[in-house]
N, C-alpha and C. Protein backbone atom coordinates (compact mmCIF):
# COMPACT_ATOMS: atom_id res chain seq x y z
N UNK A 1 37.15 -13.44 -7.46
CA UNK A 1 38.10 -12.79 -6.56
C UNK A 1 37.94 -11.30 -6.69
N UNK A 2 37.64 -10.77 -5.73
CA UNK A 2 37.99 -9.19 -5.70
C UNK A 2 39.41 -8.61 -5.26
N UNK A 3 39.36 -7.37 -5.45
CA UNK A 3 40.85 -7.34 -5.71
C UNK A 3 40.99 -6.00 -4.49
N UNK A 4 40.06 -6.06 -3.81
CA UNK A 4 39.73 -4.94 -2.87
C UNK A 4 39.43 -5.47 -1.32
N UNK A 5 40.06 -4.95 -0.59
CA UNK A 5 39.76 -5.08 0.69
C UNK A 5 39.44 -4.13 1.60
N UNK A 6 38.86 -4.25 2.82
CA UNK A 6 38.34 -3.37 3.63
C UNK A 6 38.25 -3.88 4.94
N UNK A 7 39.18 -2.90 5.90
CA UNK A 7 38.87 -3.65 7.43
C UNK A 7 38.18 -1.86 8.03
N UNK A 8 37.60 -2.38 8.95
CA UNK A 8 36.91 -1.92 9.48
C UNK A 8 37.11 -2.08 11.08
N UNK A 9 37.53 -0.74 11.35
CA UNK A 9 37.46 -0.29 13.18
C UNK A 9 36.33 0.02 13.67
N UNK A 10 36.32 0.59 14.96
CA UNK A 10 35.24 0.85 15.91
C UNK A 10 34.41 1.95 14.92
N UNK A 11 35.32 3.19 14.59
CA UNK A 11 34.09 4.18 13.91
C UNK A 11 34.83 4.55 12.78
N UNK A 12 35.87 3.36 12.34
CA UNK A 12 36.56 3.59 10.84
C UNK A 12 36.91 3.01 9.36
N UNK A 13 36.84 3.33 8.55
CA UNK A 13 36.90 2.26 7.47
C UNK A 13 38.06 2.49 6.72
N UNK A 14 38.77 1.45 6.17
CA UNK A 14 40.12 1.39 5.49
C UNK A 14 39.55 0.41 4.58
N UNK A 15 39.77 1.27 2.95
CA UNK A 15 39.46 0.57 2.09
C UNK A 15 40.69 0.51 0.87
N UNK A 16 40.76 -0.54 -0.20
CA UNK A 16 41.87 0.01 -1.18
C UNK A 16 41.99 -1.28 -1.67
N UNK A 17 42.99 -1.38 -3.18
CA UNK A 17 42.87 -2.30 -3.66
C UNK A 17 42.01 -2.14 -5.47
N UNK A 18 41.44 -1.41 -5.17
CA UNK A 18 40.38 -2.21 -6.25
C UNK A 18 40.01 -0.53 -6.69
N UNK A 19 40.45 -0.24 -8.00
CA UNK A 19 39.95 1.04 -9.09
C UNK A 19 38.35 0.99 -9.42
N UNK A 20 37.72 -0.42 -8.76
CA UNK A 20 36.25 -0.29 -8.72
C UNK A 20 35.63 0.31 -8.05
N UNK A 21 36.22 0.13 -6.76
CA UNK A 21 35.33 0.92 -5.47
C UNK A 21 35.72 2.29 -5.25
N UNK A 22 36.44 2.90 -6.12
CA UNK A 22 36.59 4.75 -5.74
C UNK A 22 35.98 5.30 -5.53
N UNK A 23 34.52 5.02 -6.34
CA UNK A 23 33.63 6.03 -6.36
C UNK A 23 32.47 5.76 -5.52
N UNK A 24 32.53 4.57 -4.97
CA UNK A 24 31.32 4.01 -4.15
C UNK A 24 31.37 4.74 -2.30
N UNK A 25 32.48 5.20 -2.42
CA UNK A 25 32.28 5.52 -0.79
C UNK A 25 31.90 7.04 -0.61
N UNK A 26 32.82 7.32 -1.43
CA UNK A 26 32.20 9.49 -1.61
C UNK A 26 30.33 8.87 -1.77
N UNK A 27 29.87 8.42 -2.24
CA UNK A 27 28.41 8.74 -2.79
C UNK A 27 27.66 8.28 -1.54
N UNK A 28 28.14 7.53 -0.42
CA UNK A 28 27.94 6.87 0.43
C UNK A 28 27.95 7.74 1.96
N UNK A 29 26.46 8.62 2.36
CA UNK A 29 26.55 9.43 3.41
C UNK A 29 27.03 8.87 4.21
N UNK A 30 27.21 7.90 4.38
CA UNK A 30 27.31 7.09 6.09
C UNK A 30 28.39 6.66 5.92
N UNK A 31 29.53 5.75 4.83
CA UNK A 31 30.71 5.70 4.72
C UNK A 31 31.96 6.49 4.71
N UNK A 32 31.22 7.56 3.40
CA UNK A 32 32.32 8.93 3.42
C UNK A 32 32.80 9.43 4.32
N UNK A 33 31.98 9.65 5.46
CA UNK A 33 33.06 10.46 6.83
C UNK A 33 33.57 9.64 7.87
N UNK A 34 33.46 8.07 7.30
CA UNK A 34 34.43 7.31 8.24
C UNK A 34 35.76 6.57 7.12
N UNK A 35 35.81 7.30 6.09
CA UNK A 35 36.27 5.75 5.19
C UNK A 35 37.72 7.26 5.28
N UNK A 36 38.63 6.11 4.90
CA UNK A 36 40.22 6.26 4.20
C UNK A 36 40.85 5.61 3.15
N UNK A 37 40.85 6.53 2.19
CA UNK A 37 41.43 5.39 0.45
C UNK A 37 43.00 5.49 0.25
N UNK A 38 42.87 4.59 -0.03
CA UNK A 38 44.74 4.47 -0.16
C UNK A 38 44.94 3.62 -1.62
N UNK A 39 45.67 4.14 -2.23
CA UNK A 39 46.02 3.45 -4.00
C UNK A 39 46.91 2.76 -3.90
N UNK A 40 47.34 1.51 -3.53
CA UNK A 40 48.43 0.84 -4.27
C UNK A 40 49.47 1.08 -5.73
N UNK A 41 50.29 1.31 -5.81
CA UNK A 41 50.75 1.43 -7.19
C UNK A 41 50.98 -0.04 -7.71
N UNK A 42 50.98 -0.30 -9.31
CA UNK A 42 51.51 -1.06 -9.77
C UNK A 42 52.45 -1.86 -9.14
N UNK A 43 52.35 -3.34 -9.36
CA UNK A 43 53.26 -4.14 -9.13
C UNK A 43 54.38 -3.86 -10.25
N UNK A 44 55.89 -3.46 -9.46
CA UNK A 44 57.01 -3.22 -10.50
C UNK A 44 57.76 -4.51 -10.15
N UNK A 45 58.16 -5.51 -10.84
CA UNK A 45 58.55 -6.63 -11.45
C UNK A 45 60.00 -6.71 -10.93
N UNK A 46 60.66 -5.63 -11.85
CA UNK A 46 61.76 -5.53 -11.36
C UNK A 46 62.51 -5.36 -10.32
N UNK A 47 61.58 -4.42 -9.40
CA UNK A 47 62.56 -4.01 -8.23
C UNK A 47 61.22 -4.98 -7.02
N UNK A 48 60.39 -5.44 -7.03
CA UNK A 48 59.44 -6.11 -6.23
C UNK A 48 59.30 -7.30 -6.38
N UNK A 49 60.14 -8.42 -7.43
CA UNK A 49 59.91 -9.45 -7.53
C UNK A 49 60.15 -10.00 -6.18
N UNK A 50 61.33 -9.68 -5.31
CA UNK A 50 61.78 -10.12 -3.85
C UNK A 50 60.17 -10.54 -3.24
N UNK A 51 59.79 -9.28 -3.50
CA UNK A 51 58.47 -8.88 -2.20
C UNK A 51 57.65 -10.10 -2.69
N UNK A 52 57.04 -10.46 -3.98
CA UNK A 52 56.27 -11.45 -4.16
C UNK A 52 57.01 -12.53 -3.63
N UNK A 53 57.92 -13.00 -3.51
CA UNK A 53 58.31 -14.41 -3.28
C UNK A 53 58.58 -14.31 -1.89
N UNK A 54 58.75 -13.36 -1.22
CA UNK A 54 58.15 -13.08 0.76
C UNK A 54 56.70 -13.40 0.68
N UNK A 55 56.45 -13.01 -0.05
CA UNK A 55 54.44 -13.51 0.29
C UNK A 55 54.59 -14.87 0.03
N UNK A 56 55.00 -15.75 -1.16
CA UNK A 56 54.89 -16.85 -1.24
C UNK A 56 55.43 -17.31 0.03
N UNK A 57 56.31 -17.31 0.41
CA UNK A 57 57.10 -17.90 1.65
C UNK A 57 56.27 -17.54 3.04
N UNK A 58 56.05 -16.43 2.79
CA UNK A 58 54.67 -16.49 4.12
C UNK A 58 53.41 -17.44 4.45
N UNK A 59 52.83 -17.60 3.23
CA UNK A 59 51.95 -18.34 3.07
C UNK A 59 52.06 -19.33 3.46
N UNK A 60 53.36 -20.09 2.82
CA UNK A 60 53.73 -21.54 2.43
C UNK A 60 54.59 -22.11 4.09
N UNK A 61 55.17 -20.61 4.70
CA UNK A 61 55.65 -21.02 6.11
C UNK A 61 54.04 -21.09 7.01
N UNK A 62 53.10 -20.41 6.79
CA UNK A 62 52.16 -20.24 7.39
C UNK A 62 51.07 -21.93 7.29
N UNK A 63 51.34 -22.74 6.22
CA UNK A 63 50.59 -23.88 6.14
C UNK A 63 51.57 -25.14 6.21
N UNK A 64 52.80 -24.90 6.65
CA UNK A 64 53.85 -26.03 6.30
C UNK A 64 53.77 -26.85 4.84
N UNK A 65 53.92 -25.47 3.78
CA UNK A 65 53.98 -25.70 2.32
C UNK A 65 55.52 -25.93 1.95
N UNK A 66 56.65 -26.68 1.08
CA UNK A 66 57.68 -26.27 1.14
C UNK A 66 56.82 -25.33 -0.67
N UNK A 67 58.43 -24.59 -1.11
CA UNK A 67 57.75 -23.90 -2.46
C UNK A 67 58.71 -23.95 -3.40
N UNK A 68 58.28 -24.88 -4.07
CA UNK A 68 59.14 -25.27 -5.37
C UNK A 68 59.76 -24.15 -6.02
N UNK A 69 61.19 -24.17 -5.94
CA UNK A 69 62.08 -23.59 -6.63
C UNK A 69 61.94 -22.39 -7.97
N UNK A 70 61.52 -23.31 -8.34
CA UNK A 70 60.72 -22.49 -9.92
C UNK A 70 60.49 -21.36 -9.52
N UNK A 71 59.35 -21.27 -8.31
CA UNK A 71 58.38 -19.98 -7.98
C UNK A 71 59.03 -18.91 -8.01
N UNK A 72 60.32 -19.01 -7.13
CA UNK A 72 61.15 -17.85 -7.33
C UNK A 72 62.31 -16.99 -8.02
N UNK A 73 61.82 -17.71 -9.41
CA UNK A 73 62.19 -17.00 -10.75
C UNK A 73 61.79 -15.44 -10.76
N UNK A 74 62.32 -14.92 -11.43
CA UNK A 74 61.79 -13.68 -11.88
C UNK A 74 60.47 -13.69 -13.37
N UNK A 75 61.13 -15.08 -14.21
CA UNK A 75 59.92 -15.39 -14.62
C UNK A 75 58.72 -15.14 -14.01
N UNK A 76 58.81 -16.56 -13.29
CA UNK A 76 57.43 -16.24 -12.43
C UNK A 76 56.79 -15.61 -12.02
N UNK A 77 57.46 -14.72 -11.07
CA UNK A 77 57.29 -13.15 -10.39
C UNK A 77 56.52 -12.40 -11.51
N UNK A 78 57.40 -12.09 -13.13
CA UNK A 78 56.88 -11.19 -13.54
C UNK A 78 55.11 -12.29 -14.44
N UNK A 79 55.44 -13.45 -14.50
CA UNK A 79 53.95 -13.92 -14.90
C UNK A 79 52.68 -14.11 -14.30
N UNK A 80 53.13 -14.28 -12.36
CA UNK A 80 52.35 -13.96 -11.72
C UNK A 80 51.60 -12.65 -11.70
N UNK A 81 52.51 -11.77 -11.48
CA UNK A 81 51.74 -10.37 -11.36
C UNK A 81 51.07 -9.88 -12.61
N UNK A 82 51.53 -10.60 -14.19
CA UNK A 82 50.56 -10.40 -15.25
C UNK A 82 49.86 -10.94 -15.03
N UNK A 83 49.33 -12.26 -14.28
CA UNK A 83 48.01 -12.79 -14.41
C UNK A 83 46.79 -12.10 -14.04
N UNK A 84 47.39 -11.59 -12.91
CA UNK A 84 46.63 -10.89 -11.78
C UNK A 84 46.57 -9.24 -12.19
N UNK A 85 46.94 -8.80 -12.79
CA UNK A 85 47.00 -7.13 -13.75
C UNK A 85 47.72 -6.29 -12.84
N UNK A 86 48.75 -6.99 -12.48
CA UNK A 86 50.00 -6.08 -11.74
C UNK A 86 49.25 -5.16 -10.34
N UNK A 87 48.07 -6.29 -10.02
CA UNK A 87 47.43 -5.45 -8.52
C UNK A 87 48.30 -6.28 -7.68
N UNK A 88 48.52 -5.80 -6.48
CA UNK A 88 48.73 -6.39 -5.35
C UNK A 88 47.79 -7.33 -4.53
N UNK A 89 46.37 -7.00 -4.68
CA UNK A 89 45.56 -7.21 -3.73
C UNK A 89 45.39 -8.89 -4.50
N UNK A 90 45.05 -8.85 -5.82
CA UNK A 90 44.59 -9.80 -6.52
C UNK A 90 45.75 -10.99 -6.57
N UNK A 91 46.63 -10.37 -6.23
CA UNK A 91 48.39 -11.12 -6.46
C UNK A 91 47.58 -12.23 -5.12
N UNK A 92 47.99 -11.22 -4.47
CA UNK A 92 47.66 -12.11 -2.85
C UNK A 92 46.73 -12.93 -3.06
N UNK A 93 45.73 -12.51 -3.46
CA UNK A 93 44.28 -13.22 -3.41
C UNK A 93 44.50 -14.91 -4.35
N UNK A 94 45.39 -14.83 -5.22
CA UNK A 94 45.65 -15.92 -6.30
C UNK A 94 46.52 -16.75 -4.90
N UNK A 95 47.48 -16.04 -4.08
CA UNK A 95 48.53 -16.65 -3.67
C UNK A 95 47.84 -17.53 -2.80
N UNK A 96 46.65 -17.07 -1.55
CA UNK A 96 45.93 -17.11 -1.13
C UNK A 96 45.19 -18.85 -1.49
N UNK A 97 44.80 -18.37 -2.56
CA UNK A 97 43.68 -19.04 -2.74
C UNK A 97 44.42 -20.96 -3.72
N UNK A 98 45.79 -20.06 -4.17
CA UNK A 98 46.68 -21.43 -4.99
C UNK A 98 47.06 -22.38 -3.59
N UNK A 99 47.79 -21.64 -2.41
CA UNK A 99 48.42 -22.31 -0.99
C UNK A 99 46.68 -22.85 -0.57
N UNK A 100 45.68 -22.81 -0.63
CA UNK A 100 44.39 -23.35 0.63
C UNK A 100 44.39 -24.60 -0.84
N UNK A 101 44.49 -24.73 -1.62
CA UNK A 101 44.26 -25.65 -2.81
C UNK A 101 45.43 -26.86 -2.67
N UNK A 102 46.77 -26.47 -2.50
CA UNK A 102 47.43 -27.21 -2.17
C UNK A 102 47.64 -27.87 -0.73
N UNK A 103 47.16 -27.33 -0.29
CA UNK A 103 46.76 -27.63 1.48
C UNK A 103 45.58 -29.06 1.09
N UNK A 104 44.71 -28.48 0.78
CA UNK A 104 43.52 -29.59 0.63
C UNK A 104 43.89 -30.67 -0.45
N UNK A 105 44.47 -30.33 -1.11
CA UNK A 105 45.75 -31.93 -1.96
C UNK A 105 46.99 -32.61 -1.04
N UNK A 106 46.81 -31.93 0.14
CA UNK A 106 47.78 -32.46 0.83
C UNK A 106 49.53 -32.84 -0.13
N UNK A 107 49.62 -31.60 -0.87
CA UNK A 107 50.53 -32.19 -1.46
C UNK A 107 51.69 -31.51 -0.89
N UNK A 108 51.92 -30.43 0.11
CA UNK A 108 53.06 -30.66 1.07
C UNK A 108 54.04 -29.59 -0.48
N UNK A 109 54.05 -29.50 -1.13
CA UNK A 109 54.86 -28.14 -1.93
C UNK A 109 53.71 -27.36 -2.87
N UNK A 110 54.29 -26.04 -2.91
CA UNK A 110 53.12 -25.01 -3.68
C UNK A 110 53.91 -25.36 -5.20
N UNK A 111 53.75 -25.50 -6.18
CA UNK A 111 54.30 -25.68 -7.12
C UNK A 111 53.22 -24.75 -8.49
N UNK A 112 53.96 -24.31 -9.90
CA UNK A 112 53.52 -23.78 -10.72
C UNK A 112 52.37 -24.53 -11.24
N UNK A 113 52.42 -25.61 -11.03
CA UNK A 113 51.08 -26.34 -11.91
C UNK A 113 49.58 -26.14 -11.24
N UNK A 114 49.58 -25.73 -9.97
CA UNK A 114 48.88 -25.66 -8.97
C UNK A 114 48.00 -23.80 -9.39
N UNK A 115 49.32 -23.21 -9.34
CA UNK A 115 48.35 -21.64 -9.61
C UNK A 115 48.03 -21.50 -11.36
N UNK A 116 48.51 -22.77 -12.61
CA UNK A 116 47.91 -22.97 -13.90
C UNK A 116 45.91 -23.23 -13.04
N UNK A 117 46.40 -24.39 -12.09
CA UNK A 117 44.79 -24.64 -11.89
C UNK A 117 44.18 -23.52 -11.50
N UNK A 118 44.49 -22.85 -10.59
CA UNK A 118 43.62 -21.77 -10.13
C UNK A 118 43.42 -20.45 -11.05
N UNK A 119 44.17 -20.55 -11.60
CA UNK A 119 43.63 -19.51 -12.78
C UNK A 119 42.74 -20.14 -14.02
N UNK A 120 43.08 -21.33 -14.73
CA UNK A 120 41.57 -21.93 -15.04
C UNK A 120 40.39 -21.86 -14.25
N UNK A 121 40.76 -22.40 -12.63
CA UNK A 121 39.28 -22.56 -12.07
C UNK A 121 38.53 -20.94 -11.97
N UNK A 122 39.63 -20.02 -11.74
CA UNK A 122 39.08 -18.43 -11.71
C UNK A 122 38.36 -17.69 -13.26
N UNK A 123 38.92 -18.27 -14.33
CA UNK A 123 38.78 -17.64 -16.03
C UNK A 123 38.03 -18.43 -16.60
N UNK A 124 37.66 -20.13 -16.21
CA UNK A 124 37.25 -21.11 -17.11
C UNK A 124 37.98 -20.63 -18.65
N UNK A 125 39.54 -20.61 -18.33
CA UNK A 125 40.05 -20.99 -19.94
C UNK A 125 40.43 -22.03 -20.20
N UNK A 126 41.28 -22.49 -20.56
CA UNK A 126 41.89 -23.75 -21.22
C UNK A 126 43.11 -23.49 -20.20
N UNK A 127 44.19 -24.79 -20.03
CA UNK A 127 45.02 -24.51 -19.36
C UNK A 127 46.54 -24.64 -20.20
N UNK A 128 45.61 -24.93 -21.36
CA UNK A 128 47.15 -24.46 -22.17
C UNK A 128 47.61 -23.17 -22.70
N UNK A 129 46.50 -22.18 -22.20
CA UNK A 129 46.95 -20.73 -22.71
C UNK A 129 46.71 -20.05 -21.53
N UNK A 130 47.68 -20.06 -20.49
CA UNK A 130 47.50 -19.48 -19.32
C UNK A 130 48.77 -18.28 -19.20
N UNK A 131 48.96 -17.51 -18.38
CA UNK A 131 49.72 -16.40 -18.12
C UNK A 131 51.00 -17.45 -17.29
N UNK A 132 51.15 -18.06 -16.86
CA UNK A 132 51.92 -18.84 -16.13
C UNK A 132 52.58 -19.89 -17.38
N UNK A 133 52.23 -20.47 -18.25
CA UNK A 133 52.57 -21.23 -19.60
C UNK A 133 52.87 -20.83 -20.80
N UNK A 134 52.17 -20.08 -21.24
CA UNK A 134 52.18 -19.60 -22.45
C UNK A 134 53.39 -18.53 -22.63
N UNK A 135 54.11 -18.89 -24.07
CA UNK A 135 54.95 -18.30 -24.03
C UNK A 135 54.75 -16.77 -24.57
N UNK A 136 53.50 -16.47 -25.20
CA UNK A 136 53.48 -15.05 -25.23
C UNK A 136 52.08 -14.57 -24.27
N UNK A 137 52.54 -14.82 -23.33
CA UNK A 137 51.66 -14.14 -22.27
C UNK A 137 51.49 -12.53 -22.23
N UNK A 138 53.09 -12.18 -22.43
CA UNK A 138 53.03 -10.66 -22.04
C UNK A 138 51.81 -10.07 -22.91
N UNK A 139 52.12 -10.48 -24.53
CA UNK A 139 50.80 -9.72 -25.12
C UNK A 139 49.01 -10.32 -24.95
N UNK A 140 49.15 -11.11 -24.70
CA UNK A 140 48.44 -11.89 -25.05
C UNK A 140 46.73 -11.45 -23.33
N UNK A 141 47.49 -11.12 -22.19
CA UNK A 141 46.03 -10.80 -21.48
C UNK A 141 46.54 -9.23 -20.86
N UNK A 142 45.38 -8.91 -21.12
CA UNK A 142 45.54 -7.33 -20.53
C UNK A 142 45.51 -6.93 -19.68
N UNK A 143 46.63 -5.96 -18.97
CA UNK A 143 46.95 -5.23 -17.82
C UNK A 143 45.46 -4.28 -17.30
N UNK A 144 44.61 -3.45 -17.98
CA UNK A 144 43.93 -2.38 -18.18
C UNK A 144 42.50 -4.05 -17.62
N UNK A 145 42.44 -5.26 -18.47
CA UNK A 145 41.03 -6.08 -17.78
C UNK A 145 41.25 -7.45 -17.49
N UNK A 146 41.40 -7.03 -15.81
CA UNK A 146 41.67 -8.23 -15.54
C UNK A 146 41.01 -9.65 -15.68
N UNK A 147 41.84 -10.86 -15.82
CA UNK A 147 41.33 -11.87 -15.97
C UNK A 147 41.17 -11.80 -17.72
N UNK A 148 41.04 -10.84 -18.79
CA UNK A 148 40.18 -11.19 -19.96
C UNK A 148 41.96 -11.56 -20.88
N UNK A 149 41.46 -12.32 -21.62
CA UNK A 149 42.68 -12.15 -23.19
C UNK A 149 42.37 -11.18 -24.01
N UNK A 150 43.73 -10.60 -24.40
CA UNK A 150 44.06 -9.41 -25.26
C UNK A 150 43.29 -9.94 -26.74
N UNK A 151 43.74 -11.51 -26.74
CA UNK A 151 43.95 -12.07 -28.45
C UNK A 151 42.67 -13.21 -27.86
N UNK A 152 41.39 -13.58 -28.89
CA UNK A 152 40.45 -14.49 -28.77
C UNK A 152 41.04 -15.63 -29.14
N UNK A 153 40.50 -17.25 -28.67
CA UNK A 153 40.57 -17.93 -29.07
C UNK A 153 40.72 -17.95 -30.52
């Protein structure tokens, strides 16, 4: 999953998302004088948990998902956006990619056990030490690299 997106107009580029690609468009004669960067800030937990659980509900209205209760914990909220290293883009991209998974299970609700899978199928970890389960998640995977654990097996 990248955590960066880019749409592209007639003679313009809108890029953002991703602390990878900053430096790739300045170096880029032919991009630089059409591109526009825009930074997302941090996902804040506290005052944005709402906003994540509007995306879930978008999604889930968008595939006739119902969305299990749970999801819209603040738990959740704040374990989701640790999974994903408090990006937005990558948030989506998990949300994204957990709702097309439950679509193809035909199982008719988005539920927590569903984005445990997709973050195994994304990390190949174990699914008993996931950011969504584990009870010391907060320390345990790092904000600064996404996807990696703070603490080794």
């Amino acid at each position: 999953w990248s955590s960066a997106f880019l749409t592209i107009g007639a003679d313009h580029f809108k890029g953002g998302g991703s602390p990878e690609l900053r430096g790739y468009f300045p170096r880029s004669e032919q991009l630089s004088p059409k591109a526009t960067h825009f930074t997302f800030e941090d996902i804040d937990c506290d005052t944005e948990a709402g906003v994540i659980a509007e995306i879930l509900d978008s999604y889930a209205l968008e595939t006739a998902l119902s969305v299990d209760s749970d999801l819209y914990s603040g738990d959740f909220s704040h374990r989701l956006a640790s999974a994903r290293a408090f990006r937005w883009g990558v948030v989506c991209e998990i949300i994204m990619k957990t709702v097309g998974e439950a679509c193809a299970e035909k199982s008719g609700v988005l539920t927590g056990e569903q984005f445990i899978n997709a973050w195994v199928s994304k990390t190949n970890m174990t699914e008993a030490v996931t950011p969504f389960n584990h009870p010391g998640y907060t320390s345990m995977f790092r904000k600064d690299k996404l996807s990696w654990k703070a603490i080794p097996d």
